[in-house]
PDB file of C-alpha atoms in Angstrom:
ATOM      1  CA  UNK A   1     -12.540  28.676  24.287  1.00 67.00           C
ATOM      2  CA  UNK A   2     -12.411  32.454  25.722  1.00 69.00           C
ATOM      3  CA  UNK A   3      -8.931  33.541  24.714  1.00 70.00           C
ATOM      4  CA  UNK A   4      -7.684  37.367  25.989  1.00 73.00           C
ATOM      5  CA  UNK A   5      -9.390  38.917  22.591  1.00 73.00           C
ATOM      6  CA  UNK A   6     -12.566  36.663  21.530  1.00 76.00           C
ATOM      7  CA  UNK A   7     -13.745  33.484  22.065  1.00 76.00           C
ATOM      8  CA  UNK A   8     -13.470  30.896  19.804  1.00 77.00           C
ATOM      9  CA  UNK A   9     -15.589  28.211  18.958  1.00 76.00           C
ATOM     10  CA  UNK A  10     -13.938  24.666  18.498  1.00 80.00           C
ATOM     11  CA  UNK A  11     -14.833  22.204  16.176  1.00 81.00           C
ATOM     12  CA  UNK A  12     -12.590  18.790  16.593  1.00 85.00           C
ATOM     13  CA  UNK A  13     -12.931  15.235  14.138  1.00 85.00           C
ATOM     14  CA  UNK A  14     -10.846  12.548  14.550  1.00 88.00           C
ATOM     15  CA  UNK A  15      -9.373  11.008  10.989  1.00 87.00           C
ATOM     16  CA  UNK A  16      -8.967   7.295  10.386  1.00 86.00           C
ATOM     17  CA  UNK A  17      -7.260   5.291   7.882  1.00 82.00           C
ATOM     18  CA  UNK A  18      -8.713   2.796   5.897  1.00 76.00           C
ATOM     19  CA  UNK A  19      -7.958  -0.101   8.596  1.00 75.00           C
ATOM     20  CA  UNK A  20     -10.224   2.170  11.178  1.00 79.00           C
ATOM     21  CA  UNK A  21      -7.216   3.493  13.090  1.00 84.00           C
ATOM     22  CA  UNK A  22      -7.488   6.869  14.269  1.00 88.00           C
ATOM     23  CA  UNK A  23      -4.334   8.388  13.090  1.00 89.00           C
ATOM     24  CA  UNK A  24      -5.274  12.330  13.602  1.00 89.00           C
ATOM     25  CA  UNK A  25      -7.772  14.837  14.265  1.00 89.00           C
ATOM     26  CA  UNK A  26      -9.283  18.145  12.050  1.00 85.00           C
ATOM     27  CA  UNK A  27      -9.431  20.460  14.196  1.00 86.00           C
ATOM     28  CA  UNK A  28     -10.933  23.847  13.190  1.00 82.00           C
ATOM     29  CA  UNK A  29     -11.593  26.995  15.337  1.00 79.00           C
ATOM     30  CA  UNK A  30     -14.259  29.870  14.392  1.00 77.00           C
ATOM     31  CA  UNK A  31     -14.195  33.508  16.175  1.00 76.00           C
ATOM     32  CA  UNK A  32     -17.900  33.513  18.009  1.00 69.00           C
ATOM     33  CA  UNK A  33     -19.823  35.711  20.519  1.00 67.00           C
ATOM     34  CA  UNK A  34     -20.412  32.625  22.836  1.00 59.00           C
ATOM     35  CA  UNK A  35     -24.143  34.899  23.979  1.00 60.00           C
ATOM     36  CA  UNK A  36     -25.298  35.080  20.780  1.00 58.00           C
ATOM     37  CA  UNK A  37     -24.232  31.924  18.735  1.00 57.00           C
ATOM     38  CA  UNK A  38     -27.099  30.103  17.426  1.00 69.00           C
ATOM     39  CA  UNK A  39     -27.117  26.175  17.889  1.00 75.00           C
ATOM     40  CA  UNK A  40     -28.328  26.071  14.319  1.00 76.00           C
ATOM     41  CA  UNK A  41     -24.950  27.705  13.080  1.00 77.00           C
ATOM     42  CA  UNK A  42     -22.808  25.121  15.018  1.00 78.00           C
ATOM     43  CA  UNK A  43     -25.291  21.910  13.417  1.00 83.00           C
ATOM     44  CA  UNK A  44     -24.585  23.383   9.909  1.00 84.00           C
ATOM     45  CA  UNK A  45     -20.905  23.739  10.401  1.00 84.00           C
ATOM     46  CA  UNK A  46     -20.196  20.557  11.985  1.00 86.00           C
ATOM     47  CA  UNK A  47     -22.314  18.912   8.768  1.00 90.00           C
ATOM     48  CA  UNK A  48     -19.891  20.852   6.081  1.00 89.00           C
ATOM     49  CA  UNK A  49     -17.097  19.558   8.498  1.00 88.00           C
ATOM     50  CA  UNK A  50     -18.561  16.044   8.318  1.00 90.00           C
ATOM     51  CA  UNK A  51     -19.130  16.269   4.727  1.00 91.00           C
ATOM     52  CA  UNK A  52     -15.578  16.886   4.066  1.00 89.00           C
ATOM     53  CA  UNK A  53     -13.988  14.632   6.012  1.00 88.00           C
ATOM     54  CA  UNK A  54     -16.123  11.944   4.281  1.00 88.00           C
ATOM     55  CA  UNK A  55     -15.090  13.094   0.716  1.00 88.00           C
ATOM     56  CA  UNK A  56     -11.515  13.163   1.771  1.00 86.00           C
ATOM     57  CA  UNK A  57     -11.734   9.472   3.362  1.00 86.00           C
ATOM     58  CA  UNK A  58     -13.276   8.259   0.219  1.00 84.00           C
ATOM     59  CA  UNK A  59     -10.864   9.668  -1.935  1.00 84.00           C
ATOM     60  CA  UNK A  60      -7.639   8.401   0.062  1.00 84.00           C
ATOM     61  CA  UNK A  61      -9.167   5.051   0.163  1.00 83.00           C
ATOM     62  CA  UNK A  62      -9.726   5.127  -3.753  1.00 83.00           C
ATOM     63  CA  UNK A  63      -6.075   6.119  -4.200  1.00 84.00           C
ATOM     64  CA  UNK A  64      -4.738   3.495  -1.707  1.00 82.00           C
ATOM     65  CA  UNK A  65      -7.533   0.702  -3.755  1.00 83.00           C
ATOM     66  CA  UNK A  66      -5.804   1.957  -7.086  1.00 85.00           C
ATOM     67  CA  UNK A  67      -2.185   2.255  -5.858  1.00 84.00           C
ATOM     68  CA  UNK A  68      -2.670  -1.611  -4.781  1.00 84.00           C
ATOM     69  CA  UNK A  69      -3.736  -2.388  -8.227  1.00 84.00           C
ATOM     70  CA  UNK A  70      -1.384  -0.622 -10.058  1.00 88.00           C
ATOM     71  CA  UNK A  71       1.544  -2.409  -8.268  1.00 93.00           C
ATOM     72  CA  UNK A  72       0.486  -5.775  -7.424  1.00 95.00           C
ATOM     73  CA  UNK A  73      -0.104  -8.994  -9.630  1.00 95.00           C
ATOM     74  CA  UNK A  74      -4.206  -9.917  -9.156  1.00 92.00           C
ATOM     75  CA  UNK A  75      -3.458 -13.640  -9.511  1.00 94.00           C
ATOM     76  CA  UNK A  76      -0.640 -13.942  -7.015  1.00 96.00           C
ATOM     77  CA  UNK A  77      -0.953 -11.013  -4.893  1.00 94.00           C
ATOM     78  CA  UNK A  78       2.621 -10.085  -4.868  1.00 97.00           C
ATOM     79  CA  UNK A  79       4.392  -7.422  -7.023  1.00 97.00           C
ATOM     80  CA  UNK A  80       3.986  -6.806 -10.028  1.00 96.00           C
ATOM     81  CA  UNK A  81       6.550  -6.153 -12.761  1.00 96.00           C
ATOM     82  CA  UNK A  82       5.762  -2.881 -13.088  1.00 95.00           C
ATOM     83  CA  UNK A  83       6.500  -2.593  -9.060  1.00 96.00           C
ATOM     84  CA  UNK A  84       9.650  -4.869  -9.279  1.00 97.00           C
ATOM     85  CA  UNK A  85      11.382  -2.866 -11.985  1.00 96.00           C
ATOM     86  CA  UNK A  86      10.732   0.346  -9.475  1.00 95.00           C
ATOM     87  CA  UNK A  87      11.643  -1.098  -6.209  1.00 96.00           C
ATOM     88  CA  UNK A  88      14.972  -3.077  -8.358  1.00 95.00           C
ATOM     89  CA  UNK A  89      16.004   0.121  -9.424  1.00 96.00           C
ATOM     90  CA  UNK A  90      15.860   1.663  -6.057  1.00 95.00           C
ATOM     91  CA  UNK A  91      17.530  -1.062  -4.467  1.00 95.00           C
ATOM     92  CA  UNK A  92      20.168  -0.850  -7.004  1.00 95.00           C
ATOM     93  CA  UNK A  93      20.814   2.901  -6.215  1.00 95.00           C
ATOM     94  CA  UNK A  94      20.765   1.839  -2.695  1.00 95.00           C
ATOM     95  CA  UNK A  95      23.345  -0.822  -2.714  1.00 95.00           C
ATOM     96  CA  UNK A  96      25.609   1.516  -5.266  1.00 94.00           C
ATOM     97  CA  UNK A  97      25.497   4.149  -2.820  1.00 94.00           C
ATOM     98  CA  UNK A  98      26.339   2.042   0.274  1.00 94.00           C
ATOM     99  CA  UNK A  99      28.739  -0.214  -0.983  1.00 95.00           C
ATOM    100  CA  UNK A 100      27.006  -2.932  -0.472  1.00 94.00           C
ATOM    101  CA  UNK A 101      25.913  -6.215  -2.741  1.00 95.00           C
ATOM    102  CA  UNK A 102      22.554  -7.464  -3.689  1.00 95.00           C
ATOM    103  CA  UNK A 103      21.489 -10.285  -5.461  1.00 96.00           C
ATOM    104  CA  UNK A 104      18.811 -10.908  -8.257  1.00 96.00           C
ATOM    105  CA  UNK A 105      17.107 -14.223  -8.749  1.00 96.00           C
ATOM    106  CA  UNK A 106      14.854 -15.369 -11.532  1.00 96.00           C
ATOM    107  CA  UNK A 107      12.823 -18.244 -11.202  1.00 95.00           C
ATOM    108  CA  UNK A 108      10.530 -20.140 -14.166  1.00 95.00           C
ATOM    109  CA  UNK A 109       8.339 -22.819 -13.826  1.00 94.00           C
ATOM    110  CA  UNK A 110       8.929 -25.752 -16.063  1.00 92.00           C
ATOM    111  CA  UNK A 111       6.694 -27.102 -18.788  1.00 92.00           C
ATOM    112  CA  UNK A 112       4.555 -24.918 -17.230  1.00 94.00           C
ATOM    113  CA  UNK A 113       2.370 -24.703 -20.467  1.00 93.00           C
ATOM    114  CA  UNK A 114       2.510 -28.707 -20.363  1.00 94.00           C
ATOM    115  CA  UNK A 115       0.711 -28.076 -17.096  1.00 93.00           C
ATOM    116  CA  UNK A 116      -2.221 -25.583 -18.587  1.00 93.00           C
ATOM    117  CA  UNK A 117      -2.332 -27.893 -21.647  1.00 94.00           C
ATOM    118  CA  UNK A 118      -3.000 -31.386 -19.405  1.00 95.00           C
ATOM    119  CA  UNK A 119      -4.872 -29.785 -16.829  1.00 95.00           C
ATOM    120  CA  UNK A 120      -6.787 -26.777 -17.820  1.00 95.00           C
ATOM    121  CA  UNK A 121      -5.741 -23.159 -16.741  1.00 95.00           C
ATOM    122  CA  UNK A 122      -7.270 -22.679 -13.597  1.00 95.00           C
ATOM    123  CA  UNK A 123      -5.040 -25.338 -12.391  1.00 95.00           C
ATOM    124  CA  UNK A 124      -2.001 -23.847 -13.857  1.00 95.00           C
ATOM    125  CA  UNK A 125      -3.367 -20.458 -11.774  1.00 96.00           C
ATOM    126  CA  UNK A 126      -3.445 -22.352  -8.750  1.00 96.00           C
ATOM    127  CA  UNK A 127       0.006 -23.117  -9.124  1.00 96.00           C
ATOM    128  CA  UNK A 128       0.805 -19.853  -9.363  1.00 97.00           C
ATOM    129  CA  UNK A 129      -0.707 -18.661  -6.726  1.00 97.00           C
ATOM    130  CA  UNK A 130       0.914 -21.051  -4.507  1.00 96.00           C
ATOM    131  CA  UNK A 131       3.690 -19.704  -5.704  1.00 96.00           C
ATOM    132  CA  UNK A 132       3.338 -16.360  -4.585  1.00 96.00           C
ATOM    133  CA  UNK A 133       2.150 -18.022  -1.495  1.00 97.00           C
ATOM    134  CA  UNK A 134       5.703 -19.389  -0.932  1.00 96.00           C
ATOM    135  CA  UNK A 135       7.427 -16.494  -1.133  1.00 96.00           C
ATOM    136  CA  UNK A 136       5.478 -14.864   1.175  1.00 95.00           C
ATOM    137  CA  UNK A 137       5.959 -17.845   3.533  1.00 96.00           C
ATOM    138  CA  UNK A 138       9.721 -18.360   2.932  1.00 95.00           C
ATOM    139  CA  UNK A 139      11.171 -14.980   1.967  1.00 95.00           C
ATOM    140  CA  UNK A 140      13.079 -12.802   4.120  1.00 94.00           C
ATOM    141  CA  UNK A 141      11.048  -9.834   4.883  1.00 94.00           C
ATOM    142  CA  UNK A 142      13.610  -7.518   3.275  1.00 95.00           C
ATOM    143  CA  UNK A 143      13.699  -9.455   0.061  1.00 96.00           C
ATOM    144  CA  UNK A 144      11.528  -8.107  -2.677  1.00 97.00           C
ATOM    145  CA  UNK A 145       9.962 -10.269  -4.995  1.00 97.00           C
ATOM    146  CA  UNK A 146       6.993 -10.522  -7.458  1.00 97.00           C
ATOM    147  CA  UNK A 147       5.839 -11.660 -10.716  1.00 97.00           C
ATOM    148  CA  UNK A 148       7.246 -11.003 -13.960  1.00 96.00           C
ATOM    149  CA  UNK A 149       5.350 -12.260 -16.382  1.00 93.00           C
ATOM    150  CA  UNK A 150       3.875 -15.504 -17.019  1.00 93.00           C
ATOM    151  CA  UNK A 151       5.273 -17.844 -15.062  1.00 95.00           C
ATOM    152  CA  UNK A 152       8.361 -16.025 -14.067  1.00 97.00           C
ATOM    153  CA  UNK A 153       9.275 -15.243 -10.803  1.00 97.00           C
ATOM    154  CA  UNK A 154      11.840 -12.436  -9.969  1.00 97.00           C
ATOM    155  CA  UNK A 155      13.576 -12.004  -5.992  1.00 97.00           C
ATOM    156  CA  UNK A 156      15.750  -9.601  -5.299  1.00 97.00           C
ATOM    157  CA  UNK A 157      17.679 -10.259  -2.015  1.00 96.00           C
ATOM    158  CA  UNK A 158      19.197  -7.109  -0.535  1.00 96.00           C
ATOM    159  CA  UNK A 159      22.738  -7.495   1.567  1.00 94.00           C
ATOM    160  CA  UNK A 160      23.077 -11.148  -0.251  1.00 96.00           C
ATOM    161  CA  UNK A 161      26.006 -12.558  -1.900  1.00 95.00           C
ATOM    162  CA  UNK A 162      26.049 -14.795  -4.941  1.00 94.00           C
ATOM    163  CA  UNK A 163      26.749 -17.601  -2.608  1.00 95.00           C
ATOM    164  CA  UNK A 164      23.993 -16.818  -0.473  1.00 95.00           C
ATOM    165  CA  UNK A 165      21.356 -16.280  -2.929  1.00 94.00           C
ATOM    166  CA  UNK A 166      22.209 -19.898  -4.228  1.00 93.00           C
ATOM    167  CA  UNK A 167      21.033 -21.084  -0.882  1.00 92.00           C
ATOM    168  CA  UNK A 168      17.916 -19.113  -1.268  1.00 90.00           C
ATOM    169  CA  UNK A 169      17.421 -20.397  -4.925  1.00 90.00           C
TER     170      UNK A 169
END
């Protein structure tokens, strides 16, 4: 690009998330004497440009990878309760500052160790994970809900009365 002072040489890379959707581009800009710029100058910068990009994709998907462990529960892949204590508190803060009312449900399977005891654990996991399987299904997509330990279940239902959450129980 000649511009009134210099010319510039352009250098543009488009950025994708980790579902291969461009969502930007790196764009960077070098002053150059267009007559005497060697093609072997451009080749080397648009490598180190290449190579950085690359290391900055793999990182963001590691930290989007570990995120998704950190909050979610491996065996039903919903929350966690490490997640649901953070997103309960927020919702709390929420409600409190709007005025409005939320409800908290708790949900426990059972004789559920009557269940791992007669048929082995892997059955009692595949219980569980129809569980979370459920609430995926059913839930609202506002409601937050997850595992809390074992084989308790805990939604939170923003906006819901006490008489409404007893429908959704």
């Amino acid at each position: 690009i000649k511009t009134n002072s210099s010319s510039q040489g352009v250098h543009v890379f488009p950025i994708y998330d980790i579902f291969d959707n461009e969502v930007g581009y790196f764009i960077a800009l070098k002053e150059v004497q267009i007559d005497q710029w060697p093609i072997r100058e451009l080749i080397l910068i648009t490598l180190v440009y290449i190579l950085l990009l690359t290391i900055a994709i793999f990182f963001t998907r590691d930290k989007i990878r570990l995120n998704e462990l950190a909050n979610k529960d491996q065996l039903t892949d919903i929350y966690n309760r490490h997640k649901l204590i953070e997103l309960s508190e927020r919702e709390f803060r929420r409600s409190k500052r709007n005025g409005r009312v939320f409800s908290a449900l708790i949900l426990d399977v059972d004789q559920f160790k009557n269940i791992n005891d007669t048929y082995g654990h892997a059955e009692g996991d595949l219980i569980l994970k129809e569980i979370g399987k459920l609430f995926k299904n059913t839930l609202r997509a506002v409601d937050i809900y997850g595992r809390w330990g074992g084989e308790e279940f805990l939604i939170i239902t923003p906006e819901t009365s006490a008489k409404n959450a007893l429908i959704i129980a």
